[in-house]
PDB file of N, CA and C in Angstrom:
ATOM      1  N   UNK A 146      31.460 111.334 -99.251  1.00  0.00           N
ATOM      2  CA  UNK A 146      30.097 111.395 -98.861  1.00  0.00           C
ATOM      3  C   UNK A 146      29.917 110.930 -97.429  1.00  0.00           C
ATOM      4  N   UNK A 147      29.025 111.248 -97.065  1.00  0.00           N
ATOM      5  CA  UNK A 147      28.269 111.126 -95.631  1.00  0.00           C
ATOM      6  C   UNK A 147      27.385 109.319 -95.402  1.00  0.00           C
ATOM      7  N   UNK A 148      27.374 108.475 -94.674  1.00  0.00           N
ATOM      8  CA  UNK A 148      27.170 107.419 -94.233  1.00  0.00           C
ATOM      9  C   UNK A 148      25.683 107.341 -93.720  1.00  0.00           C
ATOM     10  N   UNK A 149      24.881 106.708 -93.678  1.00  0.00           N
ATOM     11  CA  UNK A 149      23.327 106.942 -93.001  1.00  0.00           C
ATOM     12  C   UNK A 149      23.956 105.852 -91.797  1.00  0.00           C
ATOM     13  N   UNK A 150      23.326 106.361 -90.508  1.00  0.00           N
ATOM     14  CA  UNK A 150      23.332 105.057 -89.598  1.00  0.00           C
ATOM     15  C   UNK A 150      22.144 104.126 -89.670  1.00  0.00           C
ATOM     16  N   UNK A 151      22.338 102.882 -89.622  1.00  0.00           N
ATOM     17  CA  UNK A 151      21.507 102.508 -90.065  1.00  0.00           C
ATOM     18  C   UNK A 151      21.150 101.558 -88.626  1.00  0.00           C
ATOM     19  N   UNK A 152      21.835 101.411 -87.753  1.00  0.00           N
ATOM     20  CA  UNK A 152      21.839 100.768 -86.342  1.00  0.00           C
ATOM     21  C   UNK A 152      23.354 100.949 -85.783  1.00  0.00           C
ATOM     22  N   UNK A 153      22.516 101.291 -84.256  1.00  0.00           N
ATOM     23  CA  UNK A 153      23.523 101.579 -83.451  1.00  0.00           C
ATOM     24  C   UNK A 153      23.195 100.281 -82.159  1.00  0.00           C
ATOM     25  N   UNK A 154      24.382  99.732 -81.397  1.00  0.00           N
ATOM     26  CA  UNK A 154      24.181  99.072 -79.897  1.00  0.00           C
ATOM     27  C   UNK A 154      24.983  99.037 -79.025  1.00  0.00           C
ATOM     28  N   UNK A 155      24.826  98.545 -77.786  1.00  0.00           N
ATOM     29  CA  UNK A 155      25.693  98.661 -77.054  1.00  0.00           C
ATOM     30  C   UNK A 155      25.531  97.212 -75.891  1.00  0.00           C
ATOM     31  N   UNK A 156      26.860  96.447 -76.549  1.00  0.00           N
ATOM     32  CA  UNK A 156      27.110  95.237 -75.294  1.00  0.00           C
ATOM     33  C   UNK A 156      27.356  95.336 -73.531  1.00  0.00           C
ATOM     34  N   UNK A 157      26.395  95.891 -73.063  1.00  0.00           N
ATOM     35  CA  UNK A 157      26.404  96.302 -71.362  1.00  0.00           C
ATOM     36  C   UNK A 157      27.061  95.220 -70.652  1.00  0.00           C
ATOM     37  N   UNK A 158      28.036  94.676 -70.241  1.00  0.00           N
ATOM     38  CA  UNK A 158      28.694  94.008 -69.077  1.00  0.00           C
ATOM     39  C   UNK A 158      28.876  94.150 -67.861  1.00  0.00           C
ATOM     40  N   UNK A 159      27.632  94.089 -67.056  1.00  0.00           N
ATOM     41  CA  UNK A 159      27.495  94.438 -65.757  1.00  0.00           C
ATOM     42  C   UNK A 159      28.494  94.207 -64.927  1.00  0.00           C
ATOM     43  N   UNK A 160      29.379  94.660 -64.338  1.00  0.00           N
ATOM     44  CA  UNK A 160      30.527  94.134 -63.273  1.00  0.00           C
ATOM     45  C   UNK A 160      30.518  94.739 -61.749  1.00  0.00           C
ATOM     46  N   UNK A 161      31.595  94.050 -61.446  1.00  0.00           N
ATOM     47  CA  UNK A 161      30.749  95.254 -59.840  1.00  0.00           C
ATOM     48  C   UNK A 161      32.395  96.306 -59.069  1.00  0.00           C
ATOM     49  N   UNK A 162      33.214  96.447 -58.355  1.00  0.00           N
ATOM     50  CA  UNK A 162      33.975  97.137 -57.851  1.00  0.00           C
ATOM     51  C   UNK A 162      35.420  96.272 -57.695  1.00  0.00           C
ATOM     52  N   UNK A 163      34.644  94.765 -57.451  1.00  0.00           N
ATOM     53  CA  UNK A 163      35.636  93.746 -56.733  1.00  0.00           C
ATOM     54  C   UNK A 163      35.986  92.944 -58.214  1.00  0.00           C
ATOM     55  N   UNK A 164      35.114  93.202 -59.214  1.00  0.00           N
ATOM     56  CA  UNK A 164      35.307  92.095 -60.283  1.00  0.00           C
ATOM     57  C   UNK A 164      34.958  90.753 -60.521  1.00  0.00           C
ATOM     58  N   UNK A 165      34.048  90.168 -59.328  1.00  0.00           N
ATOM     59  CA  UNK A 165      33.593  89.257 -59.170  1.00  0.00           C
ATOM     60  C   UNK A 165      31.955  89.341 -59.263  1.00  0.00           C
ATOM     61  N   UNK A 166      31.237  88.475 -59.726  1.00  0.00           N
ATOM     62  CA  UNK A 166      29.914  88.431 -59.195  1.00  0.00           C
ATOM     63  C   UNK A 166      29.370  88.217 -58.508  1.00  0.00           C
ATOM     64  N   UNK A 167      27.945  88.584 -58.524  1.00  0.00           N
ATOM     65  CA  UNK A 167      26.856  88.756 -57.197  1.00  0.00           C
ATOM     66  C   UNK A 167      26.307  87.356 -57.390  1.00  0.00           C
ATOM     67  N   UNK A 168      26.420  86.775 -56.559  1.00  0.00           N
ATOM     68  CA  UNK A 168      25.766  85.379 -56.696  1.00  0.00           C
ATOM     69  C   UNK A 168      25.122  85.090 -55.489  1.00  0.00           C
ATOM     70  N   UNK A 169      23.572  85.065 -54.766  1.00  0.00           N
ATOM     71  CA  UNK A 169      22.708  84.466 -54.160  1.00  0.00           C
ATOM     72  C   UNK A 169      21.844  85.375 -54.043  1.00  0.00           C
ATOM     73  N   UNK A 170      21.398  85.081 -52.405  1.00  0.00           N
ATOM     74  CA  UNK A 170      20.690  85.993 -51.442  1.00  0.00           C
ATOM     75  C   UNK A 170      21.004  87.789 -51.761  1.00  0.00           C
ATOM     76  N   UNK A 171      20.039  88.506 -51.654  1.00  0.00           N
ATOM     77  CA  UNK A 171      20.339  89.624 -51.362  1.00  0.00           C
ATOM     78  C   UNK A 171      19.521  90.595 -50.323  1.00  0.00           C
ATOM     79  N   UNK A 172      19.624  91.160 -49.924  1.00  0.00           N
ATOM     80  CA  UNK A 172      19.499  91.821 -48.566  1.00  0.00           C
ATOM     81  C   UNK A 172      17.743  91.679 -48.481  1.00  0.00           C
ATOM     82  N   UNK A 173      17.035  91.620 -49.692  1.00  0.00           N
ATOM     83  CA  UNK A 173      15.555  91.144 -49.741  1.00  0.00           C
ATOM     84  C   UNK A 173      15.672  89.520 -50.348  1.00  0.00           C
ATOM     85  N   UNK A 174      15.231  88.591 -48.999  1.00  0.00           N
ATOM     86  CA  UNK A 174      15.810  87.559 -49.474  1.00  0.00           C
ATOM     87  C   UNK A 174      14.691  86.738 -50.415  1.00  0.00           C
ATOM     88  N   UNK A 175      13.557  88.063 -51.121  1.00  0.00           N
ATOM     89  CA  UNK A 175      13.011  87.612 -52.329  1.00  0.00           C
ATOM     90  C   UNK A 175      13.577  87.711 -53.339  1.00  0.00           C
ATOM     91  N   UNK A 176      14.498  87.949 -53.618  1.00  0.00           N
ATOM     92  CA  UNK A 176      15.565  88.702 -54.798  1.00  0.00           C
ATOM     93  C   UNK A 176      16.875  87.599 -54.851  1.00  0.00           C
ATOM     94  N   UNK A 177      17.009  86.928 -55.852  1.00  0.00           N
ATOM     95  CA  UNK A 177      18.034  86.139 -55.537  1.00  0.00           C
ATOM     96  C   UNK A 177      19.086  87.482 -57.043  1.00  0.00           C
ATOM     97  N   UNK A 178      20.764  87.085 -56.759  1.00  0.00           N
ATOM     98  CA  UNK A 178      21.458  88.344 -57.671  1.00  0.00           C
ATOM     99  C   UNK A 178      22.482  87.044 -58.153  1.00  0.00           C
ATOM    100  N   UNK A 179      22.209  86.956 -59.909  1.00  0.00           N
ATOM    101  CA  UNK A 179      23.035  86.203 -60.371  1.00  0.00           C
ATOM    102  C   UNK A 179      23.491  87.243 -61.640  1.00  0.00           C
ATOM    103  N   UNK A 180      24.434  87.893 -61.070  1.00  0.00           N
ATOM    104  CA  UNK A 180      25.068  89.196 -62.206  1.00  0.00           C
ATOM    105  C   UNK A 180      26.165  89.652 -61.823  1.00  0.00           C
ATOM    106  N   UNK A 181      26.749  90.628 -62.688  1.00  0.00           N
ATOM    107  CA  UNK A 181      28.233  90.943 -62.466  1.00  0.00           C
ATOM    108  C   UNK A 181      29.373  90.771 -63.142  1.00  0.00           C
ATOM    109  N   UNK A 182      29.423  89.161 -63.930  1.00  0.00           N
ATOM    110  CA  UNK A 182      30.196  88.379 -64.484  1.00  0.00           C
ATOM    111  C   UNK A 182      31.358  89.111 -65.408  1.00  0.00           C
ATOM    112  N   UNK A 183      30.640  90.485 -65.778  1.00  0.00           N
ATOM    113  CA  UNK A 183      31.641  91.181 -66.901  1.00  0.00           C
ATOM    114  C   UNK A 183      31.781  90.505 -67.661  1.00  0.00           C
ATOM    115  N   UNK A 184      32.887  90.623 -68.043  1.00  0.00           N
ATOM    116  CA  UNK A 184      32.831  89.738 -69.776  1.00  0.00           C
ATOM    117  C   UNK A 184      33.082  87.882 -69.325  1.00  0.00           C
ATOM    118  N   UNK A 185      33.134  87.490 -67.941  1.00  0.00           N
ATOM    119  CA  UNK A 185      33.015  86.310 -68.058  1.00  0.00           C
ATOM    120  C   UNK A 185      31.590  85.575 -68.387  1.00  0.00           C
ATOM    121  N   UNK A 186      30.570  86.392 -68.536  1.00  0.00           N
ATOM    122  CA  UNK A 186      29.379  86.030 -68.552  1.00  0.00           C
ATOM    123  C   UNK A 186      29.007  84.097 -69.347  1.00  0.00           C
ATOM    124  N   UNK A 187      28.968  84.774 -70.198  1.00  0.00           N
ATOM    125  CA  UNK A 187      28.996  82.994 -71.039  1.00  0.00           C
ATOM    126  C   UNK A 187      30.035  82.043 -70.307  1.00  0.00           C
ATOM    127  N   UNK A 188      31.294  82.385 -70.064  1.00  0.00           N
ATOM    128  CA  UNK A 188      31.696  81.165 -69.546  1.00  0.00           C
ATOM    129  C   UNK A 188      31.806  80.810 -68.442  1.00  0.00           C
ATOM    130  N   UNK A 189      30.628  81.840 -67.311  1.00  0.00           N
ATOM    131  CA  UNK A 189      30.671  81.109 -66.074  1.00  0.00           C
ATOM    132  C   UNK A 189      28.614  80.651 -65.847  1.00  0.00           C
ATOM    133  N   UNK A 190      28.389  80.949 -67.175  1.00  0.00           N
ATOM    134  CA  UNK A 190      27.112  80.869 -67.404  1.00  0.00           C
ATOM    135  C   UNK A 190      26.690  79.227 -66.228  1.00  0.00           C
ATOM    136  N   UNK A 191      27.343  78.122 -66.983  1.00  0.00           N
ATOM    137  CA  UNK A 191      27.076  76.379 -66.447  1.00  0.00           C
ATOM    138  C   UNK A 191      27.244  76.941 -65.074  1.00  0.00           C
ATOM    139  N   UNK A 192      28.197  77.311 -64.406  1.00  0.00           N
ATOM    140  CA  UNK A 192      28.315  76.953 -63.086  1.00  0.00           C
ATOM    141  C   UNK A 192      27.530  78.169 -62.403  1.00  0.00           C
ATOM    142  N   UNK A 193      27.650  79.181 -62.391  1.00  0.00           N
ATOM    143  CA  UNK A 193      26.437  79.899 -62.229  1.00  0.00           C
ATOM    144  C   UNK A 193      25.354  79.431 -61.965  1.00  0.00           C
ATOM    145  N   UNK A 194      24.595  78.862 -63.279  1.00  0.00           N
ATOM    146  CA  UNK A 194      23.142  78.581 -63.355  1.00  0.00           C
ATOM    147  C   UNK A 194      23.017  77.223 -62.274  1.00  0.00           C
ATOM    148  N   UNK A 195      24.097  76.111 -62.061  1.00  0.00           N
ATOM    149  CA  UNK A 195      24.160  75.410 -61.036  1.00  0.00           C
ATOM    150  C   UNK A 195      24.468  76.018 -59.604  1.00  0.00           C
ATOM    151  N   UNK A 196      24.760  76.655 -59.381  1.00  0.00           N
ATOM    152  CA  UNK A 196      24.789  77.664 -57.913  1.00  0.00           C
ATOM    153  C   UNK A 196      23.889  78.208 -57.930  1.00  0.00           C
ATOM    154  N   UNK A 197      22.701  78.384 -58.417  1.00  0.00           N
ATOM    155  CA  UNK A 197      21.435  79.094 -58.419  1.00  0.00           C
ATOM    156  C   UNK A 197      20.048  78.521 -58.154  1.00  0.00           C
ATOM    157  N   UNK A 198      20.295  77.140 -58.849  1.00  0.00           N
ATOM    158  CA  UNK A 198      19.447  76.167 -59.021  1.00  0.00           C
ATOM    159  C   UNK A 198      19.538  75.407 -57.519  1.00  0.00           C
ATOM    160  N   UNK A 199      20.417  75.164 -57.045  1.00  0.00           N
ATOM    161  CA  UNK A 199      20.846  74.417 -55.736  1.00  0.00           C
ATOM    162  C   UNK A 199      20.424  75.291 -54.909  1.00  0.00           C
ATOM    163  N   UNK A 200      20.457  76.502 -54.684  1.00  0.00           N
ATOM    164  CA  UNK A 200      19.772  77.639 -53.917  1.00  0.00           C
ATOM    165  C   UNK A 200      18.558  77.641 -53.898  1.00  0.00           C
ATOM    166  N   UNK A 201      17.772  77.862 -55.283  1.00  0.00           N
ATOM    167  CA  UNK A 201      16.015  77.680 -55.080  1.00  0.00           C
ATOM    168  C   UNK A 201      16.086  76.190 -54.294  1.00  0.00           C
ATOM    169  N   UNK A 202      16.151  74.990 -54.853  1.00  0.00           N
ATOM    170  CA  UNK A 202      15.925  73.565 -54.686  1.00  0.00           C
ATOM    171  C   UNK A 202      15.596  73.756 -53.015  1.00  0.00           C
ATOM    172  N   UNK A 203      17.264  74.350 -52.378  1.00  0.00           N
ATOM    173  CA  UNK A 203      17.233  73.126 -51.240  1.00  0.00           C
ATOM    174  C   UNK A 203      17.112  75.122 -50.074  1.00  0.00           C
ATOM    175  N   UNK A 204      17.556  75.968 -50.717  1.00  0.00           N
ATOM    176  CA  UNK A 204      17.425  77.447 -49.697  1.00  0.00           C
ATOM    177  C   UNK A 204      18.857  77.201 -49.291  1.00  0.00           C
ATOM    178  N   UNK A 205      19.785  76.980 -49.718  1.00  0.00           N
ATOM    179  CA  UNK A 205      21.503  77.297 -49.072  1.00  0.00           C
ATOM    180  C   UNK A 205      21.909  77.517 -50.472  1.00  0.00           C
ATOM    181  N   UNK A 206      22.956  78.394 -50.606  1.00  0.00           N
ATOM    182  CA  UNK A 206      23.548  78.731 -51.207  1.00  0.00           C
ATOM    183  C   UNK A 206      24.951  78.075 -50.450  1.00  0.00           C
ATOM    184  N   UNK A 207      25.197  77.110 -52.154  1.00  0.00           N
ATOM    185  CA  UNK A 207      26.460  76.179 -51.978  1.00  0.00           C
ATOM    186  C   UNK A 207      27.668  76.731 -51.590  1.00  0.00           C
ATOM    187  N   UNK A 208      28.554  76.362 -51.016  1.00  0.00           N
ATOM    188  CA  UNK A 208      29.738  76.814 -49.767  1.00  0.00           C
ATOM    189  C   UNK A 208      30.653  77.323 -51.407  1.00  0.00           C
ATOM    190  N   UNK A 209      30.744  76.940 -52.816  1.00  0.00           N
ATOM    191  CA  UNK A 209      31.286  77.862 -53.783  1.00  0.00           C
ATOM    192  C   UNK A 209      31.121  78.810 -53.866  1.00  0.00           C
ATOM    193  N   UNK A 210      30.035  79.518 -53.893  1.00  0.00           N
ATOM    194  CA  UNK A 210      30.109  80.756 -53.979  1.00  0.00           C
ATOM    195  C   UNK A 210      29.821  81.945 -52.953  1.00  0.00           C
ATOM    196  N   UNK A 211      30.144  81.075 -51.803  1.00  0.00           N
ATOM    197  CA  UNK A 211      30.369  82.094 -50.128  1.00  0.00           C
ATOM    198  C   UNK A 211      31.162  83.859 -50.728  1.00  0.00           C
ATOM    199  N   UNK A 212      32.340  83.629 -51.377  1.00  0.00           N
ATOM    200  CA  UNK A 212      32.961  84.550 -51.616  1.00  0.00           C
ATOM    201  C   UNK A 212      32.329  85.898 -52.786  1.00  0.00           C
ATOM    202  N   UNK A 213      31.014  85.299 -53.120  1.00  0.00           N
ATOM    203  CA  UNK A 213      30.003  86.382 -54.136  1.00  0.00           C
ATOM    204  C   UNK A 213      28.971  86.594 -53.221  1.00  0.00           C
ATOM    205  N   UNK A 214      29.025  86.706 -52.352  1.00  0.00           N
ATOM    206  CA  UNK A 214      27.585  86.968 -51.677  1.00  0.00           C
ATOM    207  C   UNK A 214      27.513  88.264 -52.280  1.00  0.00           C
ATOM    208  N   UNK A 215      25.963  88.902 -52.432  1.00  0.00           N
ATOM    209  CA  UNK A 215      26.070  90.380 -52.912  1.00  0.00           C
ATOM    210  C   UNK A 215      25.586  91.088 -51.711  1.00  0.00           C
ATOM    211  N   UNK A 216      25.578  90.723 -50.388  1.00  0.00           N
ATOM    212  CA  UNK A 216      26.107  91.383 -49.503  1.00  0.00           C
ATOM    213  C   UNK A 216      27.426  91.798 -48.807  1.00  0.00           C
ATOM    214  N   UNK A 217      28.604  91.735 -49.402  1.00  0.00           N
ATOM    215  CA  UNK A 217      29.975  91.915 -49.098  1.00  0.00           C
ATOM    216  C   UNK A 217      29.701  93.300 -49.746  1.00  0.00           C
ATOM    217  N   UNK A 218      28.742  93.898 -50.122  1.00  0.00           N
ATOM    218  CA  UNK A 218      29.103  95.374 -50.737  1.00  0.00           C
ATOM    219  C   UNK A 218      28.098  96.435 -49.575  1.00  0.00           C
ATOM    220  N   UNK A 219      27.453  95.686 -48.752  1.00  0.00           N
ATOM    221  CA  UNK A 219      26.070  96.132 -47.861  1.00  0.00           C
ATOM    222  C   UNK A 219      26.959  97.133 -46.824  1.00  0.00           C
ATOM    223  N   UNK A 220      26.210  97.919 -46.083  1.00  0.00           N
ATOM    224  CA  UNK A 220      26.805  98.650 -45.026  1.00  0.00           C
ATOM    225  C   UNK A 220      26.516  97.777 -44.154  1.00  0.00           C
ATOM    226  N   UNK A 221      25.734  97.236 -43.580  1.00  0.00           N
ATOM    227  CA  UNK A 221      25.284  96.664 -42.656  1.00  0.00           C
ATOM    228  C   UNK A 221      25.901  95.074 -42.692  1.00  0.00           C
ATOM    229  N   UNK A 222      25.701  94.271 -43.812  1.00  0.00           N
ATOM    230  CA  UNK A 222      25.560  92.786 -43.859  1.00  0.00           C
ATOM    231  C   UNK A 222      24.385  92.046 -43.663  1.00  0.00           C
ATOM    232  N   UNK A 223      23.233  92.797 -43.351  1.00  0.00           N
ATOM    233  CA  UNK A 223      22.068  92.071 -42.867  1.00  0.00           C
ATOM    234  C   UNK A 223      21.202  91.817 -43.866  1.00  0.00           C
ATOM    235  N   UNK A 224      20.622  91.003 -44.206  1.00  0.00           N
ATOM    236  CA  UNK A 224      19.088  90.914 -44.740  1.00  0.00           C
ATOM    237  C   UNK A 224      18.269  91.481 -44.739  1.00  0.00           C
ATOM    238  N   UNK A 225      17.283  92.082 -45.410  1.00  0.00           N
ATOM    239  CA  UNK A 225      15.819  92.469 -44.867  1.00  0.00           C
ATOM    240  C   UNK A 225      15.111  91.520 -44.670  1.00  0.00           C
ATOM    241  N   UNK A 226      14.376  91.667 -43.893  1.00  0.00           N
ATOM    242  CA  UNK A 226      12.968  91.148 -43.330  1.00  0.00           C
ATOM    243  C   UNK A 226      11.899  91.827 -44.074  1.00  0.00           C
ATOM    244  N   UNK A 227      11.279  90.879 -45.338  1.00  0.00           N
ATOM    245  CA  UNK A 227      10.193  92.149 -46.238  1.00  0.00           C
ATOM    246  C   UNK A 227       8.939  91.400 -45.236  1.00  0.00           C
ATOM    247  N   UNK A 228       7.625  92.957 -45.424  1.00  0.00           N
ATOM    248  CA  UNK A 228       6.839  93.039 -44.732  1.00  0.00           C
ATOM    249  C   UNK A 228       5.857  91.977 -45.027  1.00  0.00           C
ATOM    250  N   UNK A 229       5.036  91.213 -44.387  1.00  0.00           N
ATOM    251  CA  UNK A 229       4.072  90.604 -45.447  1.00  0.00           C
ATOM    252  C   UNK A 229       2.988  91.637 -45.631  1.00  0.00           C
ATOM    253  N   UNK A 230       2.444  90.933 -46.948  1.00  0.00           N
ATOM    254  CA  UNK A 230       1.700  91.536 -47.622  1.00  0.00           C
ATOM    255  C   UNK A 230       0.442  90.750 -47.312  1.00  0.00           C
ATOM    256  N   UNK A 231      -1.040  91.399 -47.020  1.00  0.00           N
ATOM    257  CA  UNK A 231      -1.979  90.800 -46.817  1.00  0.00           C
ATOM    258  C   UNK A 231      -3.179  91.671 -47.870  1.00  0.00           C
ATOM    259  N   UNK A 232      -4.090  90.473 -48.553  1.00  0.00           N
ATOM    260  CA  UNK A 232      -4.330  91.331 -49.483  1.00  0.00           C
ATOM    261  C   UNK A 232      -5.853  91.280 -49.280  1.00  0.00           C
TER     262      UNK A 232
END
């Protein structure tokens, strides 16, 4: 006999080219990028969420995670400058 589905899902593990994650600033420096992890997700969850937190607090992104900037994937390397908004 034939099976009913009864649920289907799918575990998405965002990763990026290099295998490392996006961790800070990103080229809109309203956008902070804490993703990528692939299946390290949960266990780089603690230190992550502390490289993130130290970023809002103080505006530097701690000298650990220099090597995730998620501009190492940019053509340029630059930031945007977003427009202000006047309402």
């Amino acid at each position: 006999g034939e099976y009913e589905l009864v649920e289907a899902s799918a575990g998405l593990r965002p990763g990026t080219p290099d295998n490392a994650p996006l961790l800070g600033l990103t080229a809109d420096p309203r956008l902070i990028a804490a993703t990528g992890h692939y299946r390290q997700g949960i266990l780089l969850t603690p230190i992550t969420g502390d490289a993130i937190a130290e970023l809002l607090v103080t505006g530097e992104a701690p000298a650990e995670i220099a090597a995730f900037d998620p501009l190492r994937f940019a053509q340029t390397g630059q930031r945007h400058q977003p427009e202000e908004v006047t309402s």
